[in-house]
PDB file of C-alpha atoms in Angstrom:
ATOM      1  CA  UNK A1306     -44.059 128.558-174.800  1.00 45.00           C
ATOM      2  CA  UNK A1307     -44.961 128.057-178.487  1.00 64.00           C
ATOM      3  CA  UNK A1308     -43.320 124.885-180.277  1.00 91.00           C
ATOM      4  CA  UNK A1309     -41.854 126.942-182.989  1.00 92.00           C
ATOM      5  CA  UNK A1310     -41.025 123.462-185.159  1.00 93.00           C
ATOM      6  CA  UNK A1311     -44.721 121.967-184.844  1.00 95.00           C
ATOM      7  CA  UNK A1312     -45.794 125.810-185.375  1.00 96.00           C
ATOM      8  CA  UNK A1313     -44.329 125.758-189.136  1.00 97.00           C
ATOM      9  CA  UNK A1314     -44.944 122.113-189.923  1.00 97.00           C
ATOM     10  CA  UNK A1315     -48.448 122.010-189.713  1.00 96.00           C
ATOM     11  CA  UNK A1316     -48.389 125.158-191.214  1.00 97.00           C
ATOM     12  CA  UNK A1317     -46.509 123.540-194.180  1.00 98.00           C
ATOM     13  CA  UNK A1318     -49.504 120.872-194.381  1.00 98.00           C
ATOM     14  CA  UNK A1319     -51.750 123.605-195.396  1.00 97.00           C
ATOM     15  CA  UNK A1320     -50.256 123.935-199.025  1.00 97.00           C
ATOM     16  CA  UNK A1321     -50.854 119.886-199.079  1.00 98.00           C
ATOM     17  CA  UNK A1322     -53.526 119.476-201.689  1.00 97.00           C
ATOM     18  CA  UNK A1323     -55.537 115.988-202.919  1.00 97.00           C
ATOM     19  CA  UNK A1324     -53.902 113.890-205.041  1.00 97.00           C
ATOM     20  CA  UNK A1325     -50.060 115.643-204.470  1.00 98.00           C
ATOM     21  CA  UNK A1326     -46.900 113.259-204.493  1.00 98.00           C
ATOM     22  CA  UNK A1327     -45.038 115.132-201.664  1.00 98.00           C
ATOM     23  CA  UNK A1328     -41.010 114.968-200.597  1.00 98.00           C
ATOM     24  CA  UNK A1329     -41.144 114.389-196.833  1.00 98.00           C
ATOM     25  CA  UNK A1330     -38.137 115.767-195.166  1.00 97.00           C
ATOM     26  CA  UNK A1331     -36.170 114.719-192.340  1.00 97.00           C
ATOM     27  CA  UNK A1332     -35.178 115.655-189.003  1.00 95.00           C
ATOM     28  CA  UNK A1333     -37.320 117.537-185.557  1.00 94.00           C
ATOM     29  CA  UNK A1334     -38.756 119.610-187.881  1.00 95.00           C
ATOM     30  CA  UNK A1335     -40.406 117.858-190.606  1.00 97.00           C
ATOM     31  CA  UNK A1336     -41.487 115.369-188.173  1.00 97.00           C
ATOM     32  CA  UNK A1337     -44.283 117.527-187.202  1.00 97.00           C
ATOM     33  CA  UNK A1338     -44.425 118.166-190.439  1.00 98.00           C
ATOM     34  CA  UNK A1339     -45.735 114.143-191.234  1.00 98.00           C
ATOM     35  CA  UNK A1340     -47.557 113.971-188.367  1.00 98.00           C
ATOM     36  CA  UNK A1341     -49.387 117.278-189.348  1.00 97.00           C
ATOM     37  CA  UNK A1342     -50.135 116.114-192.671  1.00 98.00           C
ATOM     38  CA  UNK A1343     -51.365 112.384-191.732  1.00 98.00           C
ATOM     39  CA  UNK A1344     -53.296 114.119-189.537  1.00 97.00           C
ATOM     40  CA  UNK A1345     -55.253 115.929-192.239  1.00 97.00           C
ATOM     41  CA  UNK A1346     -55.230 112.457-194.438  1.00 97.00           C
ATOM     42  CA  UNK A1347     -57.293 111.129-191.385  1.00 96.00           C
ATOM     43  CA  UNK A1348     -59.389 113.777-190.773  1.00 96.00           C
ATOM     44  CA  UNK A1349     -60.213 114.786-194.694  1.00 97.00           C
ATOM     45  CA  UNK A1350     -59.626 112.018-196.902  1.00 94.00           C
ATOM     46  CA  UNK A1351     -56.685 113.744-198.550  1.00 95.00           C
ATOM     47  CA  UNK A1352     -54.807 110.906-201.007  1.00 96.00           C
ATOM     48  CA  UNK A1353     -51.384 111.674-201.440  1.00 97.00           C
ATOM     49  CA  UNK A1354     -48.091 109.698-201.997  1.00 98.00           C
ATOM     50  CA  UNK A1355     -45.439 110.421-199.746  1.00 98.00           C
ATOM     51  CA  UNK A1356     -41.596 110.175-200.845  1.00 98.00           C
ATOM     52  CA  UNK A1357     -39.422 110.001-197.830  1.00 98.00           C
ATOM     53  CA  UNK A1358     -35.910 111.265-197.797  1.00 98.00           C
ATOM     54  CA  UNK A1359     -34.114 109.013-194.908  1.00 98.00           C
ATOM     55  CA  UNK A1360     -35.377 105.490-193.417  1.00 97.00           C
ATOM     56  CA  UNK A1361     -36.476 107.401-190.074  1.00 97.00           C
ATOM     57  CA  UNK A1362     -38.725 109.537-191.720  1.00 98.00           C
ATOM     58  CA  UNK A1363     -40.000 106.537-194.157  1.00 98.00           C
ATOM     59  CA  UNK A1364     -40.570 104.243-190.992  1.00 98.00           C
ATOM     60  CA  UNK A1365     -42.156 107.726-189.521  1.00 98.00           C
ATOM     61  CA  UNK A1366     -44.868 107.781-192.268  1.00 98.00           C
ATOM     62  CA  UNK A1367     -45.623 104.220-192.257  1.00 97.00           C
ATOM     63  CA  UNK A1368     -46.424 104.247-188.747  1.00 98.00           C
ATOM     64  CA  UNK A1369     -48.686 107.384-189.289  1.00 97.00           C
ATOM     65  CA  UNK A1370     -50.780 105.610-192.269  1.00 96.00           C
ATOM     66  CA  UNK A1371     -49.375 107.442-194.911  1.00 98.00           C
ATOM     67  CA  UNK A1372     -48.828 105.707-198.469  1.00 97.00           C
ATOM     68  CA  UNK A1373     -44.939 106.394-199.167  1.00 98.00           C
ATOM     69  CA  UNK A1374     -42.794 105.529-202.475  1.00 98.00           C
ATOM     70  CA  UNK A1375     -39.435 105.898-203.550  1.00 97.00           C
ATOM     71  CA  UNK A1376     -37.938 108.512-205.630  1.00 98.00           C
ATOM     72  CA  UNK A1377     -37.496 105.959-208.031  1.00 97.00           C
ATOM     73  CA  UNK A1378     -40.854 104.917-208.193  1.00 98.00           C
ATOM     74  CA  UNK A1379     -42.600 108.227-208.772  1.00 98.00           C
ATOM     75  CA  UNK A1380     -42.002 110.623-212.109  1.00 95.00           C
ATOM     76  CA  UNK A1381     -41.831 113.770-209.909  1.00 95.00           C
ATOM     77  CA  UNK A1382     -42.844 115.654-206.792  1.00 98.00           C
ATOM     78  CA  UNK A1383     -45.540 118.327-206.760  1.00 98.00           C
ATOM     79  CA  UNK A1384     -43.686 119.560-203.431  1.00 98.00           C
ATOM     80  CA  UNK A1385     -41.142 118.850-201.033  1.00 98.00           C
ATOM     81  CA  UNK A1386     -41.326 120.026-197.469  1.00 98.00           C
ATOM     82  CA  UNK A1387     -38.103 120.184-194.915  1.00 98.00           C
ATOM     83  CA  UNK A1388     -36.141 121.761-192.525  1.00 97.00           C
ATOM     84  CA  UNK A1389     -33.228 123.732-193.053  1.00 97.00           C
ATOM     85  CA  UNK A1390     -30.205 124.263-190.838  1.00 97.00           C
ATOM     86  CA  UNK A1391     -29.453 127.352-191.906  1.00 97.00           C
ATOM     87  CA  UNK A1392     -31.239 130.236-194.712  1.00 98.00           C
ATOM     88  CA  UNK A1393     -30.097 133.293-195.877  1.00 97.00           C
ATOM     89  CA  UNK A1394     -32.273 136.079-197.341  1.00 95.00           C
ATOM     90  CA  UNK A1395     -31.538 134.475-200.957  1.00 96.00           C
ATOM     91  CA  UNK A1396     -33.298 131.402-199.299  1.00 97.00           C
ATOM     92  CA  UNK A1397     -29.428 129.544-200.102  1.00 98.00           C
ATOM     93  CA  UNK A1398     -29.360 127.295-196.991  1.00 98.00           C
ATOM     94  CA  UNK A1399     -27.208 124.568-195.240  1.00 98.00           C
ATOM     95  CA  UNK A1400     -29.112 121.326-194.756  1.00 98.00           C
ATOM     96  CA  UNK A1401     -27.358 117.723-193.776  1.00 98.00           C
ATOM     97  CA  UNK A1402     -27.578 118.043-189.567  1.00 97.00           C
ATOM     98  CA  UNK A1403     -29.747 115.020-189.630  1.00 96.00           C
ATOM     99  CA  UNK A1404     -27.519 112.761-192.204  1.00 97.00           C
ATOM    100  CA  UNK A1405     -30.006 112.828-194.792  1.00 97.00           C
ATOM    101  CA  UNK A1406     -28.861 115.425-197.436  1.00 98.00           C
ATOM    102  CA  UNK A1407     -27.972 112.580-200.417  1.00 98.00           C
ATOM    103  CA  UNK A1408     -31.691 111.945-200.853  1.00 98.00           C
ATOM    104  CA  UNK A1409     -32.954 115.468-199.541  1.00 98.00           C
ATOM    105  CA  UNK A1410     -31.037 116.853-202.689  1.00 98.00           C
ATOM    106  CA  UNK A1411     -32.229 114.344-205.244  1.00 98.00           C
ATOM    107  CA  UNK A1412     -35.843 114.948-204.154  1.00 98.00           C
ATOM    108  CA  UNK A1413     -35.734 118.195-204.037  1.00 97.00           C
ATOM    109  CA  UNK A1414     -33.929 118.169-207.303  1.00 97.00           C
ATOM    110  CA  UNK A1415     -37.282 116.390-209.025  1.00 98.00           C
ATOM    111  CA  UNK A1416     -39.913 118.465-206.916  1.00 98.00           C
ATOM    112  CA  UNK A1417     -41.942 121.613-208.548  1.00 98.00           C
ATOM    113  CA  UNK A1418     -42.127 123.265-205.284  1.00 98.00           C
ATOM    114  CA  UNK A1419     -39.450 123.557-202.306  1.00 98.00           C
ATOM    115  CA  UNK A1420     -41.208 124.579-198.894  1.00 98.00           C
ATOM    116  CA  UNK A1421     -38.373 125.061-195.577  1.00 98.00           C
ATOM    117  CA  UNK A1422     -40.137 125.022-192.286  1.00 98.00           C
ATOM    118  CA  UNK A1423     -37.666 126.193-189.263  1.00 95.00           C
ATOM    119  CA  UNK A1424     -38.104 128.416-186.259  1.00 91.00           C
ATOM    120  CA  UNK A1425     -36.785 131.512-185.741  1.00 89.00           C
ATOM    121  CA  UNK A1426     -33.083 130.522-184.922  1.00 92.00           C
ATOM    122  CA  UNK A1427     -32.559 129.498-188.463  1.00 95.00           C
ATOM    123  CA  UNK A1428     -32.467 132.541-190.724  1.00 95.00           C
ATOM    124  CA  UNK A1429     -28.924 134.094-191.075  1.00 97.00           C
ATOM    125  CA  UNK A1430     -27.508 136.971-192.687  1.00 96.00           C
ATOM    126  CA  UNK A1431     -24.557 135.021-193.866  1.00 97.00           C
ATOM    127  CA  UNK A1432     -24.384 131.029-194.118  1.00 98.00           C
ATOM    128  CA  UNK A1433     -21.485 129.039-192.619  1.00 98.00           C
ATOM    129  CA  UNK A1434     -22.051 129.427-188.878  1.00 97.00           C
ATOM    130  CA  UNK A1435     -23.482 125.543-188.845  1.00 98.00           C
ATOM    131  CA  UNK A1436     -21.275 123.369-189.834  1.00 98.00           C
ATOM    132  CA  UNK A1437     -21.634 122.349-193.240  1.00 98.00           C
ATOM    133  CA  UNK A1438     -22.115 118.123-194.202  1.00 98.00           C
ATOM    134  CA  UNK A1439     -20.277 116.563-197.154  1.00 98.00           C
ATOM    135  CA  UNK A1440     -20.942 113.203-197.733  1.00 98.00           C
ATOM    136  CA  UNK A1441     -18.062 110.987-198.551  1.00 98.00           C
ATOM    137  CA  UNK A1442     -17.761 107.538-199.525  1.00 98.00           C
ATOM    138  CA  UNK A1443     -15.640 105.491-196.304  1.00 98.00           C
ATOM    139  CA  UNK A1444     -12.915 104.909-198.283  1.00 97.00           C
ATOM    140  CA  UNK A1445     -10.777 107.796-199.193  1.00 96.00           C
ATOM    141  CA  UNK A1446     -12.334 109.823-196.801  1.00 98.00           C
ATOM    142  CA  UNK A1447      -9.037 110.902-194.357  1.00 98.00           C
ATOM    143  CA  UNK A1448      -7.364 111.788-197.957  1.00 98.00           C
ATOM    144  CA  UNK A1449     -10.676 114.247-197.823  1.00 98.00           C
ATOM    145  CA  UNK A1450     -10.354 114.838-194.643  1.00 98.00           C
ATOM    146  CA  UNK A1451      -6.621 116.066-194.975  1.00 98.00           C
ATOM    147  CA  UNK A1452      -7.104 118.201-198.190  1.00 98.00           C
ATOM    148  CA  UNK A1453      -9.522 120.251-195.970  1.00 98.00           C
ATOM    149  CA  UNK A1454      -7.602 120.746-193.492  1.00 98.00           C
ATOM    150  CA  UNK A1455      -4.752 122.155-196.056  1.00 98.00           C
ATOM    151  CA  UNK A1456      -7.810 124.301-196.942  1.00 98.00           C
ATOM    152  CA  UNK A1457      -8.471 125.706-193.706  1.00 98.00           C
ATOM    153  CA  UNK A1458     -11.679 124.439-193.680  1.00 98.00           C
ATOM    154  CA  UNK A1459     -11.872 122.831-190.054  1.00 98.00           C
ATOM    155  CA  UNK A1460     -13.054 119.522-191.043  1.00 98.00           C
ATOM    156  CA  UNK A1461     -14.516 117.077-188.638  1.00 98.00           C
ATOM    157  CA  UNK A1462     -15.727 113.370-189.280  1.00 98.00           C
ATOM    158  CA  UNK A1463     -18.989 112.867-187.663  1.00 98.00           C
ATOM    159  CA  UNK A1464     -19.362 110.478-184.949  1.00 98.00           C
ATOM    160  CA  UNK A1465     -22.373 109.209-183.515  1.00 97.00           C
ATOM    161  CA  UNK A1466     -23.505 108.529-180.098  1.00 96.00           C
ATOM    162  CA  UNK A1467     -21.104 106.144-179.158  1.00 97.00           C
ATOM    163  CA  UNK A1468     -17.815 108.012-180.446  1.00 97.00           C
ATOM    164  CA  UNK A1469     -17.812 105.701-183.689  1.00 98.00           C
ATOM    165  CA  UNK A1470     -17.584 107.388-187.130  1.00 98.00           C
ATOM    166  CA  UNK A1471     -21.499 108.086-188.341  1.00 98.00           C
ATOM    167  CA  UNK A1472     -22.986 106.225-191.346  1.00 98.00           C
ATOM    168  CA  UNK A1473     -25.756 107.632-193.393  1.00 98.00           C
ATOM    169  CA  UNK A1474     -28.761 105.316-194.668  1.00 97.00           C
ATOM    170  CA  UNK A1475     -26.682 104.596-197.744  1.00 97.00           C
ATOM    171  CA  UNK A1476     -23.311 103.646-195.926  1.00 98.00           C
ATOM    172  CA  UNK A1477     -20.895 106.584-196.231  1.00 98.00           C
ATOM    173  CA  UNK A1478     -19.414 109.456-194.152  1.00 98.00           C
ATOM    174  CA  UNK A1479     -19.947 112.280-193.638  1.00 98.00           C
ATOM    175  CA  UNK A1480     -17.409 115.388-192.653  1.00 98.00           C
ATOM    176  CA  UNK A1481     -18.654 118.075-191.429  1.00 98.00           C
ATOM    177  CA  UNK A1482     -16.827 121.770-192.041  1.00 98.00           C
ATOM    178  CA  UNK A1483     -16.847 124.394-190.071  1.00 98.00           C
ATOM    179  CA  UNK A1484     -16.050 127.174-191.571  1.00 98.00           C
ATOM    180  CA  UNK A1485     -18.234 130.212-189.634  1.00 97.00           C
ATOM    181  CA  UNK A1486     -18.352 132.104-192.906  1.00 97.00           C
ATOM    182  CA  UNK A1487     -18.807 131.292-196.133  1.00 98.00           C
ATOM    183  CA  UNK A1488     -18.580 134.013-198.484  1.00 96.00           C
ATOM    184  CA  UNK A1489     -18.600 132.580-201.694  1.00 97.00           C
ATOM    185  CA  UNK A1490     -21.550 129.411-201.712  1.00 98.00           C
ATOM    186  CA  UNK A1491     -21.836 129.050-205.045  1.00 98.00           C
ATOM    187  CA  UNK A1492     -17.950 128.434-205.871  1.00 98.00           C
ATOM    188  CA  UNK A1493     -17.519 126.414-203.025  1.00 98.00           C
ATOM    189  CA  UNK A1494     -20.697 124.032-203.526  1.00 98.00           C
ATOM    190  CA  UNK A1495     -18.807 123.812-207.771  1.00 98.00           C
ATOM    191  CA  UNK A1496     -15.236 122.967-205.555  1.00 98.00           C
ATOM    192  CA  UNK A1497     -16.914 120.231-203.261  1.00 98.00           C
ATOM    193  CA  UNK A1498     -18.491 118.415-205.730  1.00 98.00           C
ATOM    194  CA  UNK A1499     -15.591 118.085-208.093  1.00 98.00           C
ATOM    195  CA  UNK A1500     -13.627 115.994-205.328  1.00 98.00           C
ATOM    196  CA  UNK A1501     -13.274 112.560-205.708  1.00 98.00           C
ATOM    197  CA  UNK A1502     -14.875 110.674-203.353  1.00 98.00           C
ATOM    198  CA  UNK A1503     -17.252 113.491-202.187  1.00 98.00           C
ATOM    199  CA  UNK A1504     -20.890 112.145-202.931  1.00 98.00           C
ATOM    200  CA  UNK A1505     -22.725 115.583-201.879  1.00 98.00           C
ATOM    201  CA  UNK A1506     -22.517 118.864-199.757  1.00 98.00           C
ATOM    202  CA  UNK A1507     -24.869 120.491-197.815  1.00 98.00           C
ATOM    203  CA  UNK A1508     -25.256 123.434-199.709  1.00 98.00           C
ATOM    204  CA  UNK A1509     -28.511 123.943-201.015  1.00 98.00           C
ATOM    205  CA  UNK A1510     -28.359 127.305-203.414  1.00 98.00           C
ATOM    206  CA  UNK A1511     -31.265 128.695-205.522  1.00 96.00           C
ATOM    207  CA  UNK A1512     -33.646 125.489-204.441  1.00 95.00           C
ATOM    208  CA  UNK A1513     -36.271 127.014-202.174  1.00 97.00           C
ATOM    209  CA  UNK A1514     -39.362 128.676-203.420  1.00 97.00           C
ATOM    210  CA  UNK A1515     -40.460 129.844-200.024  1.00 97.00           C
ATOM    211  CA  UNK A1516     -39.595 129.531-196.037  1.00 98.00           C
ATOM    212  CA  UNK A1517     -42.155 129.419-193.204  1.00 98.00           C
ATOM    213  CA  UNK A1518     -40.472 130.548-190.125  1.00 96.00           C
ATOM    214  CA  UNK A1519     -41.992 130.925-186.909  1.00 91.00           C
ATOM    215  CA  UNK A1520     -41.686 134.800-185.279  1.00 83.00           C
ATOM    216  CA  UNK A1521     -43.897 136.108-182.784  1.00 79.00           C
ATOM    217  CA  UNK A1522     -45.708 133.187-182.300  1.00 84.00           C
ATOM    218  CA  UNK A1523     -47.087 132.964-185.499  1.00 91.00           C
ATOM    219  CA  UNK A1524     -45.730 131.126-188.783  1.00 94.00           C
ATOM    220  CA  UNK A1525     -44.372 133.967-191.178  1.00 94.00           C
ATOM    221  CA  UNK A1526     -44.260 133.080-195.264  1.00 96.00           C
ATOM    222  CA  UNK A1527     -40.949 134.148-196.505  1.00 95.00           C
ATOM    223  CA  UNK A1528     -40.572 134.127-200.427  1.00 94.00           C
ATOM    224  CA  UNK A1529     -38.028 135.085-202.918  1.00 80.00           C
TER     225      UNK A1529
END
């Protein structure tokens, strides 16, 4: 059986090219992904700068021998490859499964280029049937957690493995809404991040420039 995720992330290291700063993304995607691409640094020379977007994917790239900065440190990204949780055909996706969407959102919002890499499970006609992240600062956050219920919105705060709440790299929480169906993104990405205390959604609208998706075996290209 193919490996769908390594499929579409060393497809993704293709568009890599010499002297690129690229926005490595997080999660069982993208890791294939970096290990694609130091692969090619290895076996061609390629110089690049690698900007991580969580501290497992930063202490992923180190390991692999790639040079890595922060977003601070770099004027912008040439490109920015990462997994999505969920697409639509407007290329509007959830993202946030693996904690990370603070920083996957600021580099993306200072990269020329957006490439998603997913298999085939991830393209949707309508978002909202993953559960969608918004990151909230600890305190505050069962005020949050009431007003969406009042909403209807399902709220959950995340827990990790040992039934504690879960704390992103840069100490906050993160509720998680499941909603099935969300039929207006746009309106409710401009009601999320009005909220006090809410530090960023999952919603990633109008950001992508293209998909690779893996169908048939094969990776597929899918552009606006």
């Amino acid at each position: 059986m193919t490996n769908e995720k390594q499929l579409v992330g060393e497809k993704a290291a293709e568009f890599i090219q010499d002297g690129m700063t690229v926005g490595l993304g997080t999660g069982s995607t993208a890791y294939y992904f970096v290990l694609a691409l130091a692969e090619r640094i290895k076996n061609e020379g390629l110089k690049i700068v690698g900007v991580p977007t969580s501290i497992a994917t930063a202490e992923l790239a180190q390991e692999q021998g790639i040079t890595i900065r922060s977003i601070d440190e770099v004027e912008q990204l040439d490109i920015t490859v990462d997994g999505t949780d969920e697409f639509d055909d407007d290329l509007n996706g959830i993202k946030g499964g693996g904690g990370a969407l603070l920083i996957e959102k600021i580099v993306a919002n200072n990269s020329q280029e957006i490439i998603w890499i997913a298999d085939h499970t991830k393209k949707v006609d309508q978002l909202g049937a993953f559960p969608l992240p918004v990151e909230v600062i600890t305190e505050g956050s069962q005020q949050l957690l009431r007003y969406f219920e009042e909403k209807g919105y399902h709220p959950t705060l995340r827990l990790d493995s040992e039934g504690n709440p879960y704390v992103t790299d840069h100490k906050h929480y993160i509720i998680d809404l499941h909603l099935e169906k969300i039929t207006h993104p746009y309106d409710l990405a401009e009601e999320l991040i009005h909220l006090v205390g809410v530090v960023e959604h999952g919603l990633f609208l109008n950001r992508a420039n293209k998909v690779i998706i893996a169908e048939d075996d094969a990776a597929q290209i899918i552009t606006k």
